[in-house]
Coordinates of C-alpha atoms in Angstrom, one line a residue:
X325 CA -212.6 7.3 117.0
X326 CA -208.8 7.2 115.9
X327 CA -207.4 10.3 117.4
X328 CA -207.3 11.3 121.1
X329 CA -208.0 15.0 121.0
X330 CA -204.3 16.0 122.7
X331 CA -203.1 13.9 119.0
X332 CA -205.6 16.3 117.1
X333 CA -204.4 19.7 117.9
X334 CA -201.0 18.2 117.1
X335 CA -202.5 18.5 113.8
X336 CA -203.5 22.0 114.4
X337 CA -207.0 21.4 115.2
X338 CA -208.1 23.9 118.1
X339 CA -211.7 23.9 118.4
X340 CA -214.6 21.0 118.5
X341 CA -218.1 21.6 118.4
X342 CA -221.0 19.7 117.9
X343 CA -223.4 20.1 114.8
X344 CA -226.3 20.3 116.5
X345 CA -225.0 23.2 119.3
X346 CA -227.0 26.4 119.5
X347 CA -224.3 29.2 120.7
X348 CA -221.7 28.7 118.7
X349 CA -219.9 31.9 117.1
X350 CA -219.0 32.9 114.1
X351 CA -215.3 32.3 113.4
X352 CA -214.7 33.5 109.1
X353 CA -211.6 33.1 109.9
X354 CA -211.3 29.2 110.2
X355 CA -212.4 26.4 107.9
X356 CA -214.5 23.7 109.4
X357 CA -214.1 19.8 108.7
X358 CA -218.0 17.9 109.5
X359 CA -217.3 14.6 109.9
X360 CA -220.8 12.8 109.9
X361 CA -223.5 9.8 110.2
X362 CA -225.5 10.3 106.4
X363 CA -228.7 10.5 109.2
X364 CA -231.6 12.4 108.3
X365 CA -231.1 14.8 111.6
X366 CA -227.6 15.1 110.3
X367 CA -228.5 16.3 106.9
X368 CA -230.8 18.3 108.3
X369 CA -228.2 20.1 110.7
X370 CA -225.6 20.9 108.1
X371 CA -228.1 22.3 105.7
X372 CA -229.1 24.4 108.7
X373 CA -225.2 25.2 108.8
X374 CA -225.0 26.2 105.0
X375 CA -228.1 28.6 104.9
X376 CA -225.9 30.7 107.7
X377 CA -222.5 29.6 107.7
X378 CA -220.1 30.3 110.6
X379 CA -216.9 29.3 108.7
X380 CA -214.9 30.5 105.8
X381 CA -215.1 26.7 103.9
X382 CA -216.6 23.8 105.2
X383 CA -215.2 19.9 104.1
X384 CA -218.1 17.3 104.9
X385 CA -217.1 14.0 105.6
X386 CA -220.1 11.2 106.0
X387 CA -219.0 7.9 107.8
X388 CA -221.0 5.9 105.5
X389 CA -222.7 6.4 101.9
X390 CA -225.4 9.4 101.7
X391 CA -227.9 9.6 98.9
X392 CA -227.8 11.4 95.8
X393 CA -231.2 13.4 97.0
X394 CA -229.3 14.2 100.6
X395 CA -226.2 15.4 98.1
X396 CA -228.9 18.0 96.6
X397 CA -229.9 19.1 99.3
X398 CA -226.9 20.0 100.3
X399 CA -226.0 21.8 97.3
X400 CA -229.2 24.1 97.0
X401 CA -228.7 25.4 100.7
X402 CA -225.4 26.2 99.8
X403 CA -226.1 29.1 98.5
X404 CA -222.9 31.0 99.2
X405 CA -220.8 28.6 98.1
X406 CA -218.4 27.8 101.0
X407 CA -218.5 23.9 100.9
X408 CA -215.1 22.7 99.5
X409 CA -215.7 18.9 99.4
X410 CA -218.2 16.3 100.5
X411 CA -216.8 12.8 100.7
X412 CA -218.0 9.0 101.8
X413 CA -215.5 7.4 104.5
X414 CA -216.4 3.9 104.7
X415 CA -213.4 2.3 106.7
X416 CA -212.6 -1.2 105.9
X417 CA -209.9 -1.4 108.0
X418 CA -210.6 -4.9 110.1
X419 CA -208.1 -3.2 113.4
X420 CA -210.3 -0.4 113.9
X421 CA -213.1 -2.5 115.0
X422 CA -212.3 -5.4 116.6
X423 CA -212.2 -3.9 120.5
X424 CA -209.6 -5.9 121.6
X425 CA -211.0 -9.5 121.0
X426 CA -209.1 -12.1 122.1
X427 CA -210.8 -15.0 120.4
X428 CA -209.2 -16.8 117.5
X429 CA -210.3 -16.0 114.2
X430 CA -212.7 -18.7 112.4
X431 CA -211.2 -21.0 110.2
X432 CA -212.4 -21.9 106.9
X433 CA -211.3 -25.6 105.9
X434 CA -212.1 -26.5 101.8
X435 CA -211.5 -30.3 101.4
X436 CA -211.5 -32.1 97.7
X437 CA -214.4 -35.2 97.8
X438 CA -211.6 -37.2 96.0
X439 CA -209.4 -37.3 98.9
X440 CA -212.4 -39.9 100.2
X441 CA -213.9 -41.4 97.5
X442 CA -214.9 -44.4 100.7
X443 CA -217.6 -42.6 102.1
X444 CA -220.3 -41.9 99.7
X445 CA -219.9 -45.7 98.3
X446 CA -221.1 -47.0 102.0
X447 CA -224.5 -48.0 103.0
X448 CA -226.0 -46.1 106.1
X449 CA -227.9 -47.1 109.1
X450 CA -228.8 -44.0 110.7
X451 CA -232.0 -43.1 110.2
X452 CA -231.5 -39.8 107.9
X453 CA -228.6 -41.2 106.4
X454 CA -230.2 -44.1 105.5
X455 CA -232.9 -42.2 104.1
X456 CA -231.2 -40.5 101.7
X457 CA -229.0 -43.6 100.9
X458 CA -232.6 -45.6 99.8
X459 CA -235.1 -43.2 99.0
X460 CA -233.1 -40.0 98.4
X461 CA -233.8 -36.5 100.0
X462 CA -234.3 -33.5 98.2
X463 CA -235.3 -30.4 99.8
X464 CA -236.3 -32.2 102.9
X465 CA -238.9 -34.2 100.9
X466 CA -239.1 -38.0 99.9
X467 CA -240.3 -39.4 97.6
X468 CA -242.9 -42.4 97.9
X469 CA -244.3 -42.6 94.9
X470 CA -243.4 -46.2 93.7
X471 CA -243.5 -48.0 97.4
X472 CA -246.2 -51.0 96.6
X473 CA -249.9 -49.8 97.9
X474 CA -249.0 -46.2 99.0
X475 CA -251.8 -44.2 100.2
X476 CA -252.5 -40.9 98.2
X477 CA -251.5 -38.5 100.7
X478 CA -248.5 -40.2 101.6
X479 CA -247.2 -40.4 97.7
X480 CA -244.4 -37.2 98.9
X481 CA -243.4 -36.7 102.6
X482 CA -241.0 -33.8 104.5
X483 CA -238.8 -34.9 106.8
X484 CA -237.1 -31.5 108.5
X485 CA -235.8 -31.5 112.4
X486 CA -237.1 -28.2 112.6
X487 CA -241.0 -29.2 112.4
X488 CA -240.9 -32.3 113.4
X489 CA -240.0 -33.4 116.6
X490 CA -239.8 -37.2 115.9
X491 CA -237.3 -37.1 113.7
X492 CA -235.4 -34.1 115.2
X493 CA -235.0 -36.8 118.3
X494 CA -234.1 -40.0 116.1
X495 CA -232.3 -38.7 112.6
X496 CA -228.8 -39.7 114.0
X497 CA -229.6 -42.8 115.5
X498 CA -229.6 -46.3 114.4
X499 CA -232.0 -48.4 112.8
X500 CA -232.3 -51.1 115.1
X501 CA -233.5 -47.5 118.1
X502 CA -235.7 -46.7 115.0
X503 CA -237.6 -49.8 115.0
X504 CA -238.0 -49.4 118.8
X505 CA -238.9 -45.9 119.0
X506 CA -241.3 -46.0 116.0
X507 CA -243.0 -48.9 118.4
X508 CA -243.3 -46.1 121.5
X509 CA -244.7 -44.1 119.3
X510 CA -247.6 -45.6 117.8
X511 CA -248.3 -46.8 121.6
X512 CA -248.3 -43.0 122.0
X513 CA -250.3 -42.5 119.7
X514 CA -253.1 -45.6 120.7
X515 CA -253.1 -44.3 124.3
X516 CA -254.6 -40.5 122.8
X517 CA -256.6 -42.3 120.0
X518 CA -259.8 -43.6 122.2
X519 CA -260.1 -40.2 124.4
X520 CA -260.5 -38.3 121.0
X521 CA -263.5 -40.5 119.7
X522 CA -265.4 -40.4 123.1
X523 CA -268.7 -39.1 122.2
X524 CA -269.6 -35.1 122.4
X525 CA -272.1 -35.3 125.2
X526 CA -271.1 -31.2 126.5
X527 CA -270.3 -27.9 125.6
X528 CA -267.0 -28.8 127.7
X529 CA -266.7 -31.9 125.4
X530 CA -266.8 -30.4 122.2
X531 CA -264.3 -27.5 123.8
X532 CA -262.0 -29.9 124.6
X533 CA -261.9 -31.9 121.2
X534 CA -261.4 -28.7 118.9
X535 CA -258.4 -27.8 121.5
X536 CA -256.3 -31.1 121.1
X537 CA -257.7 -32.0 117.4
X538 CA -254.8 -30.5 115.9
X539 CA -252.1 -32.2 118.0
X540 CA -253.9 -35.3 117.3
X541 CA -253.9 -34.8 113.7
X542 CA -250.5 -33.8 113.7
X543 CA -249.9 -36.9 115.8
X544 CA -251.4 -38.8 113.3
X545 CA -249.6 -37.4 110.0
X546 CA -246.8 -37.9 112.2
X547 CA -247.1 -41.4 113.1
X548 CA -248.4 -42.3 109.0
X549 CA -245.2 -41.0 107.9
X550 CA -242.6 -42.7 110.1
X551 CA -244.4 -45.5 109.6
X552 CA -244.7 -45.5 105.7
X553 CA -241.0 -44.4 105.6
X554 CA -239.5 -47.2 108.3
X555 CA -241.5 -49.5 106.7
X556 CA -240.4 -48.7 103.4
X557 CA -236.4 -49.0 104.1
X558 CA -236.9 -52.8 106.2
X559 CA -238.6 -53.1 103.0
X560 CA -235.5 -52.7 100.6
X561 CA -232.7 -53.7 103.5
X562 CA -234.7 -57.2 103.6
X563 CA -235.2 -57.0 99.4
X564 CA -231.6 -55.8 98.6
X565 CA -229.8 -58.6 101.4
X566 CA -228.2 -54.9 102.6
X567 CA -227.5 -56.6 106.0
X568 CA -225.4 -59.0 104.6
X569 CA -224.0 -56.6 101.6
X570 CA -222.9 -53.8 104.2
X571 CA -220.7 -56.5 106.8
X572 CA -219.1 -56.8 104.0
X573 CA -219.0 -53.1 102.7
X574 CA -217.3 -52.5 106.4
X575 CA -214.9 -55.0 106.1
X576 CA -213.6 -53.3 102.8
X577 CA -213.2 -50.0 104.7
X578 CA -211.9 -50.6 108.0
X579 CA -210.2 -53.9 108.1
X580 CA -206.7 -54.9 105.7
X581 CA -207.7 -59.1 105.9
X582 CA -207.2 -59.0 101.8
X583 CA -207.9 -63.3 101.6
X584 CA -211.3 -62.6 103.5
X585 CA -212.5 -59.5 101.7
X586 CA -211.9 -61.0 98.5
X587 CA -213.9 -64.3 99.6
X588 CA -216.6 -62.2 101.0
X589 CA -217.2 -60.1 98.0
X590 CA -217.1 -63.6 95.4
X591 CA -219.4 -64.8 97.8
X592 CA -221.8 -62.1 97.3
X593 CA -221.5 -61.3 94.0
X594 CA -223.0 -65.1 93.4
X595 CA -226.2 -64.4 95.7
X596 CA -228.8 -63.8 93.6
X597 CA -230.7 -60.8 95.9
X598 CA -227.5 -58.7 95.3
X599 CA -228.6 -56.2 93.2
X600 CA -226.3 -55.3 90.1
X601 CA -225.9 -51.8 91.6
X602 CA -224.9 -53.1 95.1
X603 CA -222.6 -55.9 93.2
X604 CA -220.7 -52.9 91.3
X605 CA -220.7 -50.8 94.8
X606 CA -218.5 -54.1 96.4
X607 CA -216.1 -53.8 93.6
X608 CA -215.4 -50.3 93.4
X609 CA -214.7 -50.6 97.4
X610 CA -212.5 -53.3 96.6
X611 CA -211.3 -51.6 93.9
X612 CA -209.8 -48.6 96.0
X613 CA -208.8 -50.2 99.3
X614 CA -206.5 -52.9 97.4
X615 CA -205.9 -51.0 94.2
X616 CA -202.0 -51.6 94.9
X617 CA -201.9 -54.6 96.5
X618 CA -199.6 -57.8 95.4
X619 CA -202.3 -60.2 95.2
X620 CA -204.9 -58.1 93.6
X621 CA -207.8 -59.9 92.0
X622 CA -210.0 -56.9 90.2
X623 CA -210.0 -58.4 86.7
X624 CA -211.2 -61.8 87.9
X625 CA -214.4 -59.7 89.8
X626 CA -215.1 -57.7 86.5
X627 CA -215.7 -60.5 85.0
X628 CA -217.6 -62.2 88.0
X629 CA -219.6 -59.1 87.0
X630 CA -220.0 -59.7 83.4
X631 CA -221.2 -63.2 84.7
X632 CA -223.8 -61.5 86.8
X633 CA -224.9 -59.7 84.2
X634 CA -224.3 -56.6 85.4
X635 CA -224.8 -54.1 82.8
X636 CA -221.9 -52.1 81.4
X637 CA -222.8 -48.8 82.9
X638 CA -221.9 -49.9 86.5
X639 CA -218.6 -52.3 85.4
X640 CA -217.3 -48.6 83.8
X641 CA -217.8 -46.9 87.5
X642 CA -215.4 -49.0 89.1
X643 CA -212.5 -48.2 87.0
X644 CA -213.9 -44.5 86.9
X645 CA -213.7 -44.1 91.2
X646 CA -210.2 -45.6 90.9
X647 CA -209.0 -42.7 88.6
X648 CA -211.5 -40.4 90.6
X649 CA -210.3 -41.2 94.2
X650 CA -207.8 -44.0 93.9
X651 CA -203.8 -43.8 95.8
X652 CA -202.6 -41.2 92.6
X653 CA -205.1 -38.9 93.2
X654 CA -205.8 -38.8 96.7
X655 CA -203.0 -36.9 99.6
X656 CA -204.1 -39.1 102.1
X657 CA -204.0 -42.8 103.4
X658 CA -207.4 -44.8 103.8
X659 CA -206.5 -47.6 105.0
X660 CA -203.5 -47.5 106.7
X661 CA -202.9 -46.1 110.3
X662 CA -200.2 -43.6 110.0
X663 CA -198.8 -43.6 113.6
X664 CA -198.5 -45.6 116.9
X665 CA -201.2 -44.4 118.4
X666 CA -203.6 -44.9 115.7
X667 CA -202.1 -48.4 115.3
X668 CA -202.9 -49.1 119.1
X669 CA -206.6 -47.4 119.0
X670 CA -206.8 -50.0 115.9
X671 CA -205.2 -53.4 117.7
X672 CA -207.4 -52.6 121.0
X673 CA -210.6 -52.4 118.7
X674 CA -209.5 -55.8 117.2
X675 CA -209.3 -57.3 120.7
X676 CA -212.3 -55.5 122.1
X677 CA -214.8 -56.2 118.7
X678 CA -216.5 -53.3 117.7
X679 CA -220.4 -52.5 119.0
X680 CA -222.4 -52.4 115.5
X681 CA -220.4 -54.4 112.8
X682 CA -222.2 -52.0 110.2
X683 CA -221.1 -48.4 111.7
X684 CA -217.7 -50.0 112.0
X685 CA -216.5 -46.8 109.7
X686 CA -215.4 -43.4 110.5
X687 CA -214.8 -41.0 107.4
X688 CA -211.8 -39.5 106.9
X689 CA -213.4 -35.7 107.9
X690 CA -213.2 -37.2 111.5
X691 CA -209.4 -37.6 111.6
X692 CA -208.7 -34.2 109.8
X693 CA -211.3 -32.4 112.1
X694 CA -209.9 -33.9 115.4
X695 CA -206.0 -32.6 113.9
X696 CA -206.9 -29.7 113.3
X697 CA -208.8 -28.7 116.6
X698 CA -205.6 -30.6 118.7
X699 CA -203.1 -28.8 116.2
X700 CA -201.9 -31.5 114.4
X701 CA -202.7 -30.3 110.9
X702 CA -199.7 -31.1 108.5
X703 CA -199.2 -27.6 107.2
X704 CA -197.4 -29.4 104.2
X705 CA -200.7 -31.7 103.3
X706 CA -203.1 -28.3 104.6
X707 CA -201.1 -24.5 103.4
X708 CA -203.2 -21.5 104.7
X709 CA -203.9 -18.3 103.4
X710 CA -204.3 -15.8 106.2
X711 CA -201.9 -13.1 108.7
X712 CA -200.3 -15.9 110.7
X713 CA -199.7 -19.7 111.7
X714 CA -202.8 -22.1 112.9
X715 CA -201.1 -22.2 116.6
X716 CA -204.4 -21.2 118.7
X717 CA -207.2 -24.0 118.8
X718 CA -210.0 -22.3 116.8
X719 CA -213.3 -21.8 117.9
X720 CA -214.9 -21.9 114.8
X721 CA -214.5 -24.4 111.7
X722 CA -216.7 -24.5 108.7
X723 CA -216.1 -27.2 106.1
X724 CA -216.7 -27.3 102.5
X725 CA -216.7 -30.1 100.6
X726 CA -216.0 -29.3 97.1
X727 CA -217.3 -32.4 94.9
X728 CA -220.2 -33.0 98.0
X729 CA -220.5 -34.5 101.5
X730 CA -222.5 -37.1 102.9
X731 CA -224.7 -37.6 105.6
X732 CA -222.1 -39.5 107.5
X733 CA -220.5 -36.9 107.3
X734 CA -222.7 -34.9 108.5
X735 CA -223.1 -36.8 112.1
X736 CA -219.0 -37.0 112.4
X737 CA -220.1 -33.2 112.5
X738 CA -222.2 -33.4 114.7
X739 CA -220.8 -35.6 117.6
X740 CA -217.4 -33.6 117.4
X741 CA -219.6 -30.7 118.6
X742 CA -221.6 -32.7 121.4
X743 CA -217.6 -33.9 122.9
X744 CA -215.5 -31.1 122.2
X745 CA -216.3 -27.6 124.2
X746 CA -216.0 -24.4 122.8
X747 CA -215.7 -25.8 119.3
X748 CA -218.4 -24.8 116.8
X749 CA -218.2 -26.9 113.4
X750 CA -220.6 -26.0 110.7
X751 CA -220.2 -29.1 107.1
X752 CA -221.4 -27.7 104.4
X753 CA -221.0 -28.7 100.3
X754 CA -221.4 -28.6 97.1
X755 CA -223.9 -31.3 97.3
X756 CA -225.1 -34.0 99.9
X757 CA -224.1 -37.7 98.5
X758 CA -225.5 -40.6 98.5
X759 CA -224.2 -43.7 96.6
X760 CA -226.5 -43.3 93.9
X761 CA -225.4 -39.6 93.6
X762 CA -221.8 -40.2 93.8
X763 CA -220.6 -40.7 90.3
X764 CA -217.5 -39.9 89.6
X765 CA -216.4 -38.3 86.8
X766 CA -215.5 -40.2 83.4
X767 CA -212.6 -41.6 82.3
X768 CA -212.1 -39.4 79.1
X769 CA -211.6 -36.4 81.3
X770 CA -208.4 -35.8 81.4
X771 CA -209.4 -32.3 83.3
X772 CA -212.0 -33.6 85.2
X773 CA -211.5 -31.5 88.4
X774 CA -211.1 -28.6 86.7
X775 CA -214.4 -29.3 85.5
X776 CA -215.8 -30.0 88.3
X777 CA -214.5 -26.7 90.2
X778 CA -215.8 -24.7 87.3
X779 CA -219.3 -26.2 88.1
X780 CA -219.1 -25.2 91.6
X781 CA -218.1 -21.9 91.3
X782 CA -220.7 -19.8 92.5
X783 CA -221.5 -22.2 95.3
X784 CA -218.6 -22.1 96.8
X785 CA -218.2 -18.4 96.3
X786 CA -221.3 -17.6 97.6
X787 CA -221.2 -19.4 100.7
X788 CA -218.0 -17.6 101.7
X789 CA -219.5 -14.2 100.9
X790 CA -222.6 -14.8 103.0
X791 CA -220.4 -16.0 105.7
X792 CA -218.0 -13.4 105.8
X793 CA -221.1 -11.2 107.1
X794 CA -220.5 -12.5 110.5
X795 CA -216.8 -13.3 110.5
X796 CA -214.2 -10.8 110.1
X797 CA -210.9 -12.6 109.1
X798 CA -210.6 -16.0 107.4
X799 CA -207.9 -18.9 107.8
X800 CA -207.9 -21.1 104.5
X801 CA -206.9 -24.6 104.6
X802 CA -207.2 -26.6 101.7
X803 CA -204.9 -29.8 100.5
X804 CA -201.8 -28.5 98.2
X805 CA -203.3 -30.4 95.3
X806 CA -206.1 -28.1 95.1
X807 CA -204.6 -24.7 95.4
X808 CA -204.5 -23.6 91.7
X809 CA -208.1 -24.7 91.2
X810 CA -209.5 -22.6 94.6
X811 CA -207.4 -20.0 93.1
X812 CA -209.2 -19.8 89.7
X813 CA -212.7 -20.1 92.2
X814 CA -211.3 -16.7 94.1
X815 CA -210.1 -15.0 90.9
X816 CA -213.4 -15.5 89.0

């Protein structure tokens, strides 16, 4: 496995046999090393071995761990005392087994939430996103409880891809395809309904109906859920004036017209169906995209949100996000494009228009994914811990979001995987955000993300543990700002 056997007997080893030969000889004059799997033949072999020995001392070697009742076996059939030393090899030498592979190593990248503190604060109109951004998802189940007139059965709900095929087919699409495939659906669903009551008149009848009764009743719950839940979120979009509320959200994140943002969030924050939580959600946005600009107007929208009557808890949040995600905090830049080409891509857009106003926005994962697959990674804003330099294209990329990622997220993910070949890009976090979740931490805390790495320890630990399972050698990127805290998350 190491040695060739011309490099062995340059180590003054003459003779080989196998353990489980019959016509060997008896040689008292050598000593004999076993090297061993802890199998049960094995141990069965070398206590055959002891019982009559053919060697003056024997040192046993197993290639992994051997239990203690193996061990005592050993012992008792050694009866004439000639075994020197039994020892466990276990090699964890990562060159012995990799055969030559050529592929690159997969790549670990750890990313801070507050380096985009934009994402979470957005409304969502995909259709699992926006799930989660209205009715919230936990463990693939929603609650229904307080939608007006809900039906017993439909009072809790799962959505998960892998059971239902509905939603497997429509979670990353928008909710204008929603509406339209919901529609196909129920036609679906009319089209099977009459052929299921058509009376039982035949053994062949009655065959037939307990056959496809299940699919239609699984049709059916399938069909009452969608329903409930699409229902439910035109509901609260129509309620909550979300249409109108995330144009404006969009603007905040993608465009730099300061005059028009500000005159669009006033605007809003004097329409009555503005909810105080979607008033306070304008402001923080505002809040971080112009936090440094020279006609910033935040104190004059605090107190348009006084004058809303929006309670205090939600004024303190947008003064919290800033110190959580603001320009000091954060290594990278928003807002701004940061080189000719992104500056083109964003005066083209401007010329073309953009196709849905409201999924105008990109997080910030999507630029530092697409950098890092081309290359491009600033290894001043991204050090590594690992044998060598990110030159080769990896293969494989997991992210983890320490403070929580989003379900936009989630689909930036997931299209970077449809486009780019022989990529595989798993997102994982400490959490999955949505705006309601994403609260920053307060004020007081001067040590607030230390706290918050303490909190997602094991987590984080955990998922690098299990992962390490299948991988063999880990790249670790993470923004310079961070490194003392992932430290403290290794050390512990």
């Amino acid at each position: 496995m190491v040695y060739t056997q011309s490099e062995i007997l340059q180590k003054e080893v003459y003779l080989f046999e196998r353990i489980d030969s019959q016509n060997r000889e008896i040689m008292k004059h050598l000593k004999a090393i076993c090297f061993l799997r802890p199998t049960k033949e094995n141990v069965d072999y070398m206590i055959q071995e002891l019982r009559r020995p053919k060697y003056s001392i024997y040192f046993i070697y197993f290639s992994n761990v051997i239990s203690k009742s193996d061990v005592k076996s050993l012992a008792e059939a050694d009866e004439q005392e000639v075994v020197a030393e039994v020892q466990q090899v276990i090699t964890k030498e990562y060159e012995l087994f990799e055969f030559r592979r050529t592929e690159v190593p997969p790549l670990l990248l750890i990313l801070d939430r507050c380096d985009d503190a934009i994402t979470p604060l957005l409304n969502q109109w995909t259709y699992q996103a926006m799930v989660h951004e209205l009715l919230g998802i936990n463990n693939n189940r929603i609650d229904l409880s307080r939608v007006p007139g809900i039906s017993k059965d439909l009072r809790e709900v799962v959505l998960s891809a892998e059971n239902d095929e509905f939603y497997a087919n429509n979670m990353y699409l928008n909710f204008a395809e929603i509406g339209s495939n919901i529609k196909n659906l129920m036609e679906d669903f009319q089209k099977k309904k009459p052929k299921e009551q058509q009376k039982l008149e035949s053994i062949a009848d009655m065959k037939a109906f307990v056959e496809n009764y299940p699919q239609f009743k699984k049709m059916s719950g399938t069909v009452s859920k969608h329903v409930t839940v699409v229902g439910e979120l035109s509901r609260l979009v129509s309620e909550r004036n979300l249409l109108e509320v995330s144009e404006v959200e969009q603007e905040l994140a993608c465009q730099n017209d300061h005059s028009s943002a500000l005159q669009n969030v006033k605007r809003l924050l004097q329409n009555p169906k503005v909810t105080e939580f979607d008033a306070a959600r304008l402001v923080m946005l505002y809040a971080l995209h112009y936090e440094r600009h020279s006609s910033n107007s935040l104190p004059g929208l605090m107190m348009d949100l006084r004058n809303k009557g929006v309670s205090e808890k939600y004024r303190k949040l947008v003064s919290a996000v800033v110190e959580y995600g603001g320009k000091r905090v954060r290594g990278s830049d928003l807002f701004s494009p940061k080189d000719a080409v992104a500056i083109t891509k964003q005066f083209l857009k401007g010329l073309k228009g953009v196709e849905n106003v409201y999924t105008q926005h990109q997080p910030f994962l999507h630029e530092t994914l697409d950098h890092l697959i081309k290359g491009k990674l600033k290894e001043n804003l991204y050090p590594y811990l690992g044998p060598s330099t990110l030159r080769d294209r990896p293969q494989d990329i997991i992210v983890f979001v320490i403070g929580g990622a989003t379900y936009e997220e989630a689909l930036t993910v997931y299209n970077l995987n449809r486009t780019t070949p022989g990529v595989r890009i798993v997102l994982g976090g400490t959490t999955v955000h949505n705006t309601k979740r994403h609260e920053p931490p307060r004020p007081a805390s001067t040590n607030h993300l230390l706290c918050k790495m303490k909190k997602v320890r094991h987590p984080c630990k955990g998922f690098m543990l299990d992962s390490s399972i299948y991988f063999q050698c880990w790249y670790l990127c993470v923004p310079n700002s961070m490194l003392s805290s992932i430290l403290a998350i290794k050390i512990q």
